[in-house]
PDB file of N, CA and C and ligand atoms in Angstrom:
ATOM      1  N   UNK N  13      37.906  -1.904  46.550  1.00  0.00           N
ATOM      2  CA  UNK N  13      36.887  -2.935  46.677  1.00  0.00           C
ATOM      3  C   UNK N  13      36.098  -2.689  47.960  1.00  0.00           C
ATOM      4  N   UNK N  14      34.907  -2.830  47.939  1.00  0.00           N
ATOM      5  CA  UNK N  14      34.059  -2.207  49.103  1.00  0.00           C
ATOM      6  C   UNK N  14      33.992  -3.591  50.016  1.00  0.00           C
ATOM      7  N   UNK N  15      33.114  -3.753  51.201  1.00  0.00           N
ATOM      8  CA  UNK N  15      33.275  -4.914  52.075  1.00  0.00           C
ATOM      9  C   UNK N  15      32.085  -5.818  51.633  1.00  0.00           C
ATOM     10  N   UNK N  16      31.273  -5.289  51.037  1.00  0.00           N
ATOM     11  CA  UNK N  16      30.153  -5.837  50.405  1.00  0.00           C
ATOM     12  C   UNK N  16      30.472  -6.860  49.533  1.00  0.00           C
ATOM     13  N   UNK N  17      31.774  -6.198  48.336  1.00  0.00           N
ATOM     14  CA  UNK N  17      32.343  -6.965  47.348  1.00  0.00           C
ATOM     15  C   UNK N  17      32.720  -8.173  48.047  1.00  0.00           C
ATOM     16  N   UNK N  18      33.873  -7.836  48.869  1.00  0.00           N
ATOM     17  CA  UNK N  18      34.855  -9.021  49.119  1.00  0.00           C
ATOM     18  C   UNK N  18      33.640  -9.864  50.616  1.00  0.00           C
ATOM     19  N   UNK N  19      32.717  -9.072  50.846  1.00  0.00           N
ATOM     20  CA  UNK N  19      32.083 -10.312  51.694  1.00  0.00           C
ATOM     21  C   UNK N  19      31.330 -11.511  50.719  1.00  0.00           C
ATOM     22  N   UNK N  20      31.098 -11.048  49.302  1.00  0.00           N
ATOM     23  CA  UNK N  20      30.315 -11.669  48.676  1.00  0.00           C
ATOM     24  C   UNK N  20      31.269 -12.207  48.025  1.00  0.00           C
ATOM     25  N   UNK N  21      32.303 -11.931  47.704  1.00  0.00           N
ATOM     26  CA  UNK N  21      33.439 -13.122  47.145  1.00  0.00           C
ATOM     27  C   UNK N  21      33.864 -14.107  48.007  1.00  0.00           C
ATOM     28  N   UNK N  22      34.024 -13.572  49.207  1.00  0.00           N
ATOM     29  CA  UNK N  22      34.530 -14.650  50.543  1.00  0.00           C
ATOM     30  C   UNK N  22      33.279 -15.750  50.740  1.00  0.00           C
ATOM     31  N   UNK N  23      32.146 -15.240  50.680  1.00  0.00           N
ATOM     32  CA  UNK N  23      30.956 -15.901  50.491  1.00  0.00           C
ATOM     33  C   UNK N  23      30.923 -17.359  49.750  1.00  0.00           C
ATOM     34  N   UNK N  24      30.735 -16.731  48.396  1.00  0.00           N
ATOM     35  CA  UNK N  24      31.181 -17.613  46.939  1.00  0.00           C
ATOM     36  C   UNK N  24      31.914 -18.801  47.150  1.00  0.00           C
ATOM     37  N   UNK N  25      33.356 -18.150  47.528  1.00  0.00           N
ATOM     38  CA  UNK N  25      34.418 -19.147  47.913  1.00  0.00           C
ATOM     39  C   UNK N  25      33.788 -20.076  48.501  1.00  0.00           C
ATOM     40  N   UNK N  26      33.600 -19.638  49.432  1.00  0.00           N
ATOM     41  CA  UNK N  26      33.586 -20.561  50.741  1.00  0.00           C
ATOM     42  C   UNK N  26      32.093 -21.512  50.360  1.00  0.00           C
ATOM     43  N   UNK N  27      31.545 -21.209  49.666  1.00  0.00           N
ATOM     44  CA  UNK N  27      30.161 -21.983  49.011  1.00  0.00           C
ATOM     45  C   UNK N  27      30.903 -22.903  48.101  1.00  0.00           C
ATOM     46  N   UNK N  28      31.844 -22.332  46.981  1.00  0.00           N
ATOM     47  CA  UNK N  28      32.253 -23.179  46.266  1.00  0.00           C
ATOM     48  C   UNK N  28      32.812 -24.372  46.721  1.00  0.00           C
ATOM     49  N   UNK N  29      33.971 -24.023  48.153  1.00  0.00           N
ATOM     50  CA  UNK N  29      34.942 -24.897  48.573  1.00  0.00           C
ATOM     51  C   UNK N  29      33.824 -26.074  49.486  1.00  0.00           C
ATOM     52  N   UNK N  30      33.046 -25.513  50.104  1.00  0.00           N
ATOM     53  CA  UNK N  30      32.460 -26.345  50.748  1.00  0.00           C
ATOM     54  C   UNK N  30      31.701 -27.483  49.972  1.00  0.00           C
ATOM     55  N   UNK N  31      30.777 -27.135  48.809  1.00  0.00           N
ATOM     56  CA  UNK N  31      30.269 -27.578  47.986  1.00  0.00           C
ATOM     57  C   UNK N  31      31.521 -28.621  47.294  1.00  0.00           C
ATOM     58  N   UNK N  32      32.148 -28.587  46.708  1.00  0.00           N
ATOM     59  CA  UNK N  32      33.155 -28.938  45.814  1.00  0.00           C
ATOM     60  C   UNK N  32      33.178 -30.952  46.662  1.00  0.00           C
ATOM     61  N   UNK N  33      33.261 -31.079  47.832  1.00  0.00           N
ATOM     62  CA  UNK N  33      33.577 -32.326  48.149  1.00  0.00           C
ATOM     63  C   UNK N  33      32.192 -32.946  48.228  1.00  0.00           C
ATOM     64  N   UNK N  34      31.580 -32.753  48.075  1.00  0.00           N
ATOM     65  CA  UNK N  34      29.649 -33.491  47.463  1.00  0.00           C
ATOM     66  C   UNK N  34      29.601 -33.429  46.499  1.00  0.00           C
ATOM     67  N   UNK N  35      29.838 -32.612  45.601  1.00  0.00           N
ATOM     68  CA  UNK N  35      30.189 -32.454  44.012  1.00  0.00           C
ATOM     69  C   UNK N  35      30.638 -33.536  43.907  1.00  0.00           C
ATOM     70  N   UNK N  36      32.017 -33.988  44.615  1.00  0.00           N
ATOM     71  CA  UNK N  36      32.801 -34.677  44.017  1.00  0.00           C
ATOM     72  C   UNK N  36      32.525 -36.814  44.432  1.00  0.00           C
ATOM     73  N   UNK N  37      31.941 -36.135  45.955  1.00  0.00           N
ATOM     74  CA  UNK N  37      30.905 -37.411  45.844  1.00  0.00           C
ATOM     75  C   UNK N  37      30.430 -38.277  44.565  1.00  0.00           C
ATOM     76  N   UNK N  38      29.415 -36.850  44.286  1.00  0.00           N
ATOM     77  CA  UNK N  38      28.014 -37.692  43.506  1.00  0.00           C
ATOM     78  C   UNK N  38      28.775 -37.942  42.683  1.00  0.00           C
ATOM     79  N   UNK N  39      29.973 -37.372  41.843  1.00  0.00           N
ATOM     80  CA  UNK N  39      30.506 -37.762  40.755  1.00  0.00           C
ATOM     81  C   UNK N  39      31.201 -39.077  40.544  1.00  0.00           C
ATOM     82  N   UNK N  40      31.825 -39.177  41.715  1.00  0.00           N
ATOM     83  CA  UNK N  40      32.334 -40.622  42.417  1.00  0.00           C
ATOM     84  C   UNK N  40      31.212 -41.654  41.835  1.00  0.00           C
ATOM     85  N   UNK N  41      30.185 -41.356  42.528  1.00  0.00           N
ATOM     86  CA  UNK N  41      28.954 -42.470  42.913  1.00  0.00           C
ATOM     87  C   UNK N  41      28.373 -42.760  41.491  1.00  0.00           C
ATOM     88  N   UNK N  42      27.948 -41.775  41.080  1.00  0.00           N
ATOM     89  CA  UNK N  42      27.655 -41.778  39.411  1.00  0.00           C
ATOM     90  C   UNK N  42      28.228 -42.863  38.586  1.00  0.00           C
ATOM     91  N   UNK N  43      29.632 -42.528  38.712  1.00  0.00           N
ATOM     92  CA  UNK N  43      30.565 -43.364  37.614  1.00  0.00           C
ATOM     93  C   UNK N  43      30.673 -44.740  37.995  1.00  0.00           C
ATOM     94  N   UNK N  44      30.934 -44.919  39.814  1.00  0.00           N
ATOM     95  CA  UNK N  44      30.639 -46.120  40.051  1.00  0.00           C
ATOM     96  C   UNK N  44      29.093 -47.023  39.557  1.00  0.00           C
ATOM     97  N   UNK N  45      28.449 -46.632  39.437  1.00  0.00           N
ATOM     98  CA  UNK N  45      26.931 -47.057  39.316  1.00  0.00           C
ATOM     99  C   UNK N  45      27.061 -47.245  38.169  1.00  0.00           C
ATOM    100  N   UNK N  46      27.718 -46.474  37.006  1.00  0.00           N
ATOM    101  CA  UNK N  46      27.211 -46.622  35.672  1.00  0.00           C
ATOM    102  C   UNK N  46      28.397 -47.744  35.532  1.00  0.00           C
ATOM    103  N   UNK N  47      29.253 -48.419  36.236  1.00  0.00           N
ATOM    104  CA  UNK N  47      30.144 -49.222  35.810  1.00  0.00           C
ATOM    105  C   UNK N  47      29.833 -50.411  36.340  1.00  0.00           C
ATOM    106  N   UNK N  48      28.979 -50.432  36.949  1.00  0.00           N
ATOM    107  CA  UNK N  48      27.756 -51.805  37.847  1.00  0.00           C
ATOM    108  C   UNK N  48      27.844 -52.691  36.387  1.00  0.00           C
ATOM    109  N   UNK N  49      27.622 -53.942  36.996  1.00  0.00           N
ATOM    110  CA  UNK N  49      27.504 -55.090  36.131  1.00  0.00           C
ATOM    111  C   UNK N  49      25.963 -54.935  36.465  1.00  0.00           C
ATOM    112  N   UNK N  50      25.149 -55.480  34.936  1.00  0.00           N
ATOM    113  CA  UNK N  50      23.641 -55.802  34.302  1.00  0.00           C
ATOM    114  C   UNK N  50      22.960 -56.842  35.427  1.00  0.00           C
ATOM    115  N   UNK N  51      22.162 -56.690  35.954  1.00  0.00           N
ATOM    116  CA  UNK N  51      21.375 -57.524  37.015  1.00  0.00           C
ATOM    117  C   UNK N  51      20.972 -58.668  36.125  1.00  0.00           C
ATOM    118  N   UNK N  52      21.498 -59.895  36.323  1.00  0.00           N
ATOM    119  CA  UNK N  52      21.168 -61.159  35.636  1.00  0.00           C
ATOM    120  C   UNK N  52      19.224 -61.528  36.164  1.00  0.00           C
ATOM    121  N   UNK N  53      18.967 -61.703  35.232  1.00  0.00           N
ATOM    122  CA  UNK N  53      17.408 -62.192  35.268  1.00  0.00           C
ATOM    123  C   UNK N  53      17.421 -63.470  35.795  1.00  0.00           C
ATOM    124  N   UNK N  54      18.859 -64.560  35.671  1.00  0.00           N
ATOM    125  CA  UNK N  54      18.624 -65.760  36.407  1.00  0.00           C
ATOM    126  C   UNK N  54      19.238 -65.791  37.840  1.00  0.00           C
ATOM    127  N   UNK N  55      19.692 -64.614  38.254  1.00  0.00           N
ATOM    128  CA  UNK N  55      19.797 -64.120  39.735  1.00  0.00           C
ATOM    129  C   UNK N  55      18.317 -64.376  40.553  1.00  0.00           C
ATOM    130  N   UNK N  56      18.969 -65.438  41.880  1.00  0.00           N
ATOM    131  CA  UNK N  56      17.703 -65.718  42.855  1.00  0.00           C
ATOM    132  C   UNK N  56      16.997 -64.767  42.853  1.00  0.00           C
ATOM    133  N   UNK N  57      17.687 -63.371  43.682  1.00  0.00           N
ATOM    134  CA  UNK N  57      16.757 -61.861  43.592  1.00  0.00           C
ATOM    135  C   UNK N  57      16.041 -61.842  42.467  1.00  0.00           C
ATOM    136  N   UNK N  58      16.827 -61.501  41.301  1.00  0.00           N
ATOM    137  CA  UNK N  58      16.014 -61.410  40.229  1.00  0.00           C
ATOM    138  C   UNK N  58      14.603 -61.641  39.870  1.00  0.00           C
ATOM    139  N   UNK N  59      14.597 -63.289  40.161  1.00  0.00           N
ATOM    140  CA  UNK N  59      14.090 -64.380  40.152  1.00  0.00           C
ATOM    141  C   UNK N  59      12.511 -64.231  40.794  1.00  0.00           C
ATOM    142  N   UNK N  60      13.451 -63.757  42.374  1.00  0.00           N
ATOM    143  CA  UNK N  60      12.023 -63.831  43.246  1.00  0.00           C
ATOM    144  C   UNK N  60      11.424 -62.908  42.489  1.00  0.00           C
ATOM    145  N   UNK N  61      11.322 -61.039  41.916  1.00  0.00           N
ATOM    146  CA  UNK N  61      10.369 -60.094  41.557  1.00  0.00           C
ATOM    147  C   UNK N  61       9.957 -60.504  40.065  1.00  0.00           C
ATOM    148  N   UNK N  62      10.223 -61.973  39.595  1.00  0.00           N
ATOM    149  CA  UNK N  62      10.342 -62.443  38.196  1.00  0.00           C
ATOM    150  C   UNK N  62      11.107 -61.193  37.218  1.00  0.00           C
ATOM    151  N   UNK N  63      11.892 -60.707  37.673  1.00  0.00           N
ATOM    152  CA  UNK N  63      12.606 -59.459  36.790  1.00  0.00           C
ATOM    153  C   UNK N  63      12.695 -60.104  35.090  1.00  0.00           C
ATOM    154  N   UNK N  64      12.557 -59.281  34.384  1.00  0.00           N
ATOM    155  CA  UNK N  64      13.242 -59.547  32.570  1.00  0.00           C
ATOM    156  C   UNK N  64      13.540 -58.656  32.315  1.00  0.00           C
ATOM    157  N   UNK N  65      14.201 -58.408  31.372  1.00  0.00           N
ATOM    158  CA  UNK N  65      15.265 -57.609  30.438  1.00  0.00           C
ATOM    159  C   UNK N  65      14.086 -56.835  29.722  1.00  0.00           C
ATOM    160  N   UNK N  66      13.721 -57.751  29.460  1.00  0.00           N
ATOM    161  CA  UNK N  66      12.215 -57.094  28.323  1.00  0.00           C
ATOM    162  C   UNK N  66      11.062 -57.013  28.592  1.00  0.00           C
ATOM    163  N   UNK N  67      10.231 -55.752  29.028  1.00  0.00           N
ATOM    164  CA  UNK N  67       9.186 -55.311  29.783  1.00  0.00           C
ATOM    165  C   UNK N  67       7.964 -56.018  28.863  1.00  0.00           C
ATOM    166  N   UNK N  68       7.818 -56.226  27.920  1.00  0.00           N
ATOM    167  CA  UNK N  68       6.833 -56.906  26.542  1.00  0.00           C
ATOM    168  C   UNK N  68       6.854 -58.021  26.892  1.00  0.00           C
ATOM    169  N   UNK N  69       8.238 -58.884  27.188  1.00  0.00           N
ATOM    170  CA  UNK N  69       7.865 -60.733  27.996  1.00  0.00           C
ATOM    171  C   UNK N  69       6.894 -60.687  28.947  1.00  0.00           C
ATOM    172  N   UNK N  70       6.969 -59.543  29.921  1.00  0.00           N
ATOM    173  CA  UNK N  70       6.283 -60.043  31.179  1.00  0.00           C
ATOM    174  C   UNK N  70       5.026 -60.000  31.416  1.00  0.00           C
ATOM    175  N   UNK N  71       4.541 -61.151  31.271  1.00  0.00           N
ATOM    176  CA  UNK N  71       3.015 -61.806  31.753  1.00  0.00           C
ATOM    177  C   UNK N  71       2.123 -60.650  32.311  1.00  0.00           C
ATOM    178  N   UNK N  72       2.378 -60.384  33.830  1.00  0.00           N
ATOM    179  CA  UNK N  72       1.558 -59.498  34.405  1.00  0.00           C
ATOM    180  C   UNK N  72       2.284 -57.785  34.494  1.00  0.00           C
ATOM    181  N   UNK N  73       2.923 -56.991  33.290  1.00  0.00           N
ATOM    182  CA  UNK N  73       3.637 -55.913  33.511  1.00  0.00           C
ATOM    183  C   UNK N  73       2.372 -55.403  32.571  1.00  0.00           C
ATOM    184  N   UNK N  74       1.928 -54.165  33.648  1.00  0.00           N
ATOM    185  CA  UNK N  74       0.885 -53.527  33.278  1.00  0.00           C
ATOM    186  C   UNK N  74       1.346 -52.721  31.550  1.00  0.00           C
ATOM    187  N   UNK N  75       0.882 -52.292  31.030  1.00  0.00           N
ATOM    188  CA  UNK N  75       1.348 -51.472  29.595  1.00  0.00           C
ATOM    189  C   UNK N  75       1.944 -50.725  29.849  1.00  0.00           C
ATOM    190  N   UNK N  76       3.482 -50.582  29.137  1.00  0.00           N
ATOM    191  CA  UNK N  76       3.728 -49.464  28.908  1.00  0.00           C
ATOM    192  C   UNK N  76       4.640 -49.242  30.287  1.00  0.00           C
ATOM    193  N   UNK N  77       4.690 -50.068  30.858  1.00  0.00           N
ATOM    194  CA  UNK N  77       5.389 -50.014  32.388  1.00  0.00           C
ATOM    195  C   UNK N  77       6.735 -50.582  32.133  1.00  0.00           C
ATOM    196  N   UNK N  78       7.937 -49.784  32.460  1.00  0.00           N
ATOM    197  CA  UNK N  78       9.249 -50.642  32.311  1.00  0.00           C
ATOM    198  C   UNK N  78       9.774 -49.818  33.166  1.00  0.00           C
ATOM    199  N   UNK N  79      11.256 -50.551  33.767  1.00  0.00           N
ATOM    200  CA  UNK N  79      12.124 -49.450  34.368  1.00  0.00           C
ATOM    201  C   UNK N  79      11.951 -48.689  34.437  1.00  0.00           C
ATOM    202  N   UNK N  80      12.625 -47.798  33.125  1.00  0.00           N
ATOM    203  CA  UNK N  80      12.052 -46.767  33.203  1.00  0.00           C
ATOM    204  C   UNK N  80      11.572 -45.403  33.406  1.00  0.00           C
ATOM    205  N   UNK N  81      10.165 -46.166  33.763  1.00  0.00           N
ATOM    206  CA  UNK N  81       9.216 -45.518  34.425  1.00  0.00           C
ATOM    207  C   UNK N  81       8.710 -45.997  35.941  1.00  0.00           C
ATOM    208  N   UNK N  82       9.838 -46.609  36.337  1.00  0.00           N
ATOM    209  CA  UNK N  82       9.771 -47.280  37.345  1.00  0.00           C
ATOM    210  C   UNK N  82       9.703 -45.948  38.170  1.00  0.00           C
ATOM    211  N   UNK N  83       9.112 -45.909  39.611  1.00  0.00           N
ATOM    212  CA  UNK N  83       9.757 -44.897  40.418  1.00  0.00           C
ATOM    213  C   UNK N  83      11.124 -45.134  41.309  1.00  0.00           C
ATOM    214  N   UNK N  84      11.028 -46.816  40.980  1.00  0.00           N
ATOM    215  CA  UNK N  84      12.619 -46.435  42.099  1.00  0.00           C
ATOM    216  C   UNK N  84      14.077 -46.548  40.988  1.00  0.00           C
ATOM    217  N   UNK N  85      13.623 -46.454  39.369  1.00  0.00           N
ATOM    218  CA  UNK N  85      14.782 -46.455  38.608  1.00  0.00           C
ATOM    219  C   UNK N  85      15.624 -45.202  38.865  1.00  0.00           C
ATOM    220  N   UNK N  86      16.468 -44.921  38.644  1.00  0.00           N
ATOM    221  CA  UNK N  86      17.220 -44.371  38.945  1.00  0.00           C
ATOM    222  C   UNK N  86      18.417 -43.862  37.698  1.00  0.00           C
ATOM    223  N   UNK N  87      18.429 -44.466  37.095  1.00  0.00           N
ATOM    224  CA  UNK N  87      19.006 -44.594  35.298  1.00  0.00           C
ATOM    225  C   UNK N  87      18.851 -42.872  34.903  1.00  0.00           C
ATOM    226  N   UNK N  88      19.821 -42.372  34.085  1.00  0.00           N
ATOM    227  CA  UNK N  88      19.455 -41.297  33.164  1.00  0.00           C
ATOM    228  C   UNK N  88      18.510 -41.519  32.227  1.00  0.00           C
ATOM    229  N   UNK N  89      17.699 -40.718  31.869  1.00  0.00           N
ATOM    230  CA  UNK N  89      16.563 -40.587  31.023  1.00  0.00           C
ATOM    231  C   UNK N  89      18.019 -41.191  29.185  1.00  0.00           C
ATOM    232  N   UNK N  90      17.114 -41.980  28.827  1.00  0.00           N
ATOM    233  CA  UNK N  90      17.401 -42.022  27.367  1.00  0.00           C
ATOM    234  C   UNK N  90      18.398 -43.335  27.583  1.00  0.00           C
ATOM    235  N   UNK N  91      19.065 -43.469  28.966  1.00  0.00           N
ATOM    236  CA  UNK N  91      20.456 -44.554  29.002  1.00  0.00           C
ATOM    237  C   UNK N  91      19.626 -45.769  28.894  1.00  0.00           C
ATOM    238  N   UNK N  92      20.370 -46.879  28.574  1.00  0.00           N
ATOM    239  CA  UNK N  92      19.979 -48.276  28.211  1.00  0.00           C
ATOM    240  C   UNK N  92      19.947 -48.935  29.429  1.00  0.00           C
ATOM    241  N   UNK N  93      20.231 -48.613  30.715  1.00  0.00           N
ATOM    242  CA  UNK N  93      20.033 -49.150  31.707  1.00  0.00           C
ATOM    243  C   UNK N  93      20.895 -48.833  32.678  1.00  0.00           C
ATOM    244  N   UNK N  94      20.537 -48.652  34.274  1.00  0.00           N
ATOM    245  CA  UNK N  94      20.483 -47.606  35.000  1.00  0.00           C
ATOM    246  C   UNK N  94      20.584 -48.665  36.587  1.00  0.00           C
ATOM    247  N   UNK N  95      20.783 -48.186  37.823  1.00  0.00           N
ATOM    248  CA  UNK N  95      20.895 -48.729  38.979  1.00  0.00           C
ATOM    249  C   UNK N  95      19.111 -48.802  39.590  1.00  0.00           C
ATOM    250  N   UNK N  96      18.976 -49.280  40.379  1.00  0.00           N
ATOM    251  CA  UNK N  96      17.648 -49.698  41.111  1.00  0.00           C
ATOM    252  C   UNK N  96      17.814 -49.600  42.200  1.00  0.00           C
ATOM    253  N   UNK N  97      16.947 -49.137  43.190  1.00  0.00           N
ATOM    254  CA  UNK N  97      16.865 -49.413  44.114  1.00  0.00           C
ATOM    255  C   UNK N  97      16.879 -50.703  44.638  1.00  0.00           C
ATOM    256  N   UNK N  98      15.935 -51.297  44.773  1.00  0.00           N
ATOM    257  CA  UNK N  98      15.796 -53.029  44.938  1.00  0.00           C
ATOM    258  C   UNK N  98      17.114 -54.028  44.278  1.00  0.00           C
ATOM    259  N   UNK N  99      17.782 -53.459  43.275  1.00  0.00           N
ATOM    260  CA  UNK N  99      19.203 -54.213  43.098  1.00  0.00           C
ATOM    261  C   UNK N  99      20.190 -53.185  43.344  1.00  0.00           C
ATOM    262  N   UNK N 100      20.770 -52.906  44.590  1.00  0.00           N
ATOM    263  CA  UNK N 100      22.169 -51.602  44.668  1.00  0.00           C
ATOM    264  C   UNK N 100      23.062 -52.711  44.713  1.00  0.00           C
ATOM    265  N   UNK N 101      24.173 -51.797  43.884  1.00  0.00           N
ATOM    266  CA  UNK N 101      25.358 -52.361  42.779  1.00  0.00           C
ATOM    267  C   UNK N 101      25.066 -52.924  41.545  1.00  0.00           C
ATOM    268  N   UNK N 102      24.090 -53.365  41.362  1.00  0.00           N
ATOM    269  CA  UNK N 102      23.592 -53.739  39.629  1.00  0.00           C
ATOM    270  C   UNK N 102      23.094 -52.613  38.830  1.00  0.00           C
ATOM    271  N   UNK N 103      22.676 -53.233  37.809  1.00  0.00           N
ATOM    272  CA  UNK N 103      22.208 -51.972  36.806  1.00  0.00           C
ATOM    273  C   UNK N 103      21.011 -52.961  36.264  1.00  0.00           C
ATOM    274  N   UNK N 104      19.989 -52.251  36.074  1.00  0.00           N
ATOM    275  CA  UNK N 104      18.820 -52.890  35.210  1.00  0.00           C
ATOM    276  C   UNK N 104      18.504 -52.119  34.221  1.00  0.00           C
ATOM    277  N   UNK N 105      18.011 -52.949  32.932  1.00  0.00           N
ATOM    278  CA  UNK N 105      17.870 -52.473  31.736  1.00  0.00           C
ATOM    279  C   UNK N 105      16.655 -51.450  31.934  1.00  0.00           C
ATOM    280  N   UNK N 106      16.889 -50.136  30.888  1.00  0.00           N
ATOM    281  CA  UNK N 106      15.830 -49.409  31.135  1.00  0.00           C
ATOM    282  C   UNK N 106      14.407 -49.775  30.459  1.00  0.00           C
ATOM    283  N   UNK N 107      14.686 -51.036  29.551  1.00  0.00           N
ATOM    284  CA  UNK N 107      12.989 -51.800  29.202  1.00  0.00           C
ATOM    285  C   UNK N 107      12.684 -52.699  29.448  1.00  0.00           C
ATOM    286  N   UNK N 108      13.616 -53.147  30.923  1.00  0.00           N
ATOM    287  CA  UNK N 108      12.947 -54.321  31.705  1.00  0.00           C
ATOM    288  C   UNK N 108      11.878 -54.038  32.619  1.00  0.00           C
ATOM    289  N   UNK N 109      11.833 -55.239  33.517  1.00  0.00           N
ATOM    290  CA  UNK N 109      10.383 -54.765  34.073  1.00  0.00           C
ATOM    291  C   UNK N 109      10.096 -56.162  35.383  1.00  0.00           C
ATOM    292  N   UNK N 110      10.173 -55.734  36.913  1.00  0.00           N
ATOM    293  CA  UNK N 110      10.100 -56.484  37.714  1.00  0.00           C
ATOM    294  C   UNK N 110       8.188 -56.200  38.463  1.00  0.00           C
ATOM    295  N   UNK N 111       8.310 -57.509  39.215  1.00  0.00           N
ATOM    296  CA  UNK N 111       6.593 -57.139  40.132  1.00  0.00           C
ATOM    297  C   UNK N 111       6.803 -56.564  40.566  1.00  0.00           C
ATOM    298  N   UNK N 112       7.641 -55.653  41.192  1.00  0.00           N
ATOM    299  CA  UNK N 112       7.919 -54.485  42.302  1.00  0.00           C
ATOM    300  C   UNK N 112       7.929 -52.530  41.459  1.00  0.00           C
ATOM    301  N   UNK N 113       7.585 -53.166  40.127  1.00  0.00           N
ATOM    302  CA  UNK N 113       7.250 -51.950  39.436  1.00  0.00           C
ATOM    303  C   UNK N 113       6.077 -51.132  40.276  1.00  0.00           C
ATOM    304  N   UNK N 114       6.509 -49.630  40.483  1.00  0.00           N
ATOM    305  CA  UNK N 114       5.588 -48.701  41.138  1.00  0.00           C
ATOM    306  C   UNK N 114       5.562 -47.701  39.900  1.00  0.00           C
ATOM    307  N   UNK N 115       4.661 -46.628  40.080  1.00  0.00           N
ATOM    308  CA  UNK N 115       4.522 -45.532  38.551  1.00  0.00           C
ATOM    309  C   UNK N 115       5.064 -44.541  39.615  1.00  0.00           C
ATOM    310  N   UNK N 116       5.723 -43.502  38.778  1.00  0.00           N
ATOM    311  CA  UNK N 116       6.167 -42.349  39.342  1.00  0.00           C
ATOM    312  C   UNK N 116       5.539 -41.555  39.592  1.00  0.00           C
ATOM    313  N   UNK N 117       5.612 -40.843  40.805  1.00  0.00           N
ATOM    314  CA  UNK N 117       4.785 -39.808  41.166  1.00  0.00           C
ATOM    315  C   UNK N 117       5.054 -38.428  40.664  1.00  0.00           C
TER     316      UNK N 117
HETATM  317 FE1  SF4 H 205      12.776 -52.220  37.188  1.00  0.00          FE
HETATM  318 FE2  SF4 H 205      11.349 -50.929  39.049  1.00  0.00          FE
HETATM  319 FE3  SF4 H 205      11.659 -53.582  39.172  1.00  0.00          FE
HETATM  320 FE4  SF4 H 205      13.720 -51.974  39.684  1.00  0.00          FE
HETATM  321  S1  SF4 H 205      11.807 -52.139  40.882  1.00  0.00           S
HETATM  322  S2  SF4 H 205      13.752 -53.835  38.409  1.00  0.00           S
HETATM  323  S3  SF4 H 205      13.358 -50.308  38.237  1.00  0.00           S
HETATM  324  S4  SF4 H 205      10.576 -52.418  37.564  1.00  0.00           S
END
């Protein structure tokens, strides 16, 4: 084995091992988030950004604007509802829709 080899395996390793405890973070954080209880719409917070479940109720929610497409959603694409910025530890539905809706950049 030349020194090239085993510098680039020692390399690897040591990328893997280092890496491996942020890995294991986000994975942490992930599962916690997706196990968040649903942000109640009759929550004060809620309340104040008039949040709903259903982006179509809301009075002044521009078209077509929900979670989402929120920029601070945070949700997997396709999931039914996802963490927020503006609610950390809750989860908001991905076709609700608060005044604090921004479009993604
Ligand atoms: Fe939904 Fe965006 Fe309001 Fe959060 S800030 S509740 S993602 S519209």
């Amino acid at each position: 084995m030349s020194t090239v080899e085993r510098v680039s395996r020692r390399h690897i390793l040591q990328t893997l091992t280092l890496g491996m405890p942020v890995l294991a973070a986000a994975a942490r954080e992930s599962a916690r988030a997706a196990d968040a209880p649903l942000l109640n719409p009759e929550d004060r917070d809620a309340k104040a950004v008039k949040y709903v479940e259903d982006a179509t109720k809301a009075q002044r929610a521009v078209p077509d604007s929900t979670c989402a497409n929120c920029a601070v959603y945070q949700g997997k694409a396709g999931a039914p509802a996802g963490p927020c910025q503006i609610f950390p530890g809750k989860l908001v539905k991905a076709a609700g829709w608060c005044s604090s809706w921004a479009p993604q950049i």
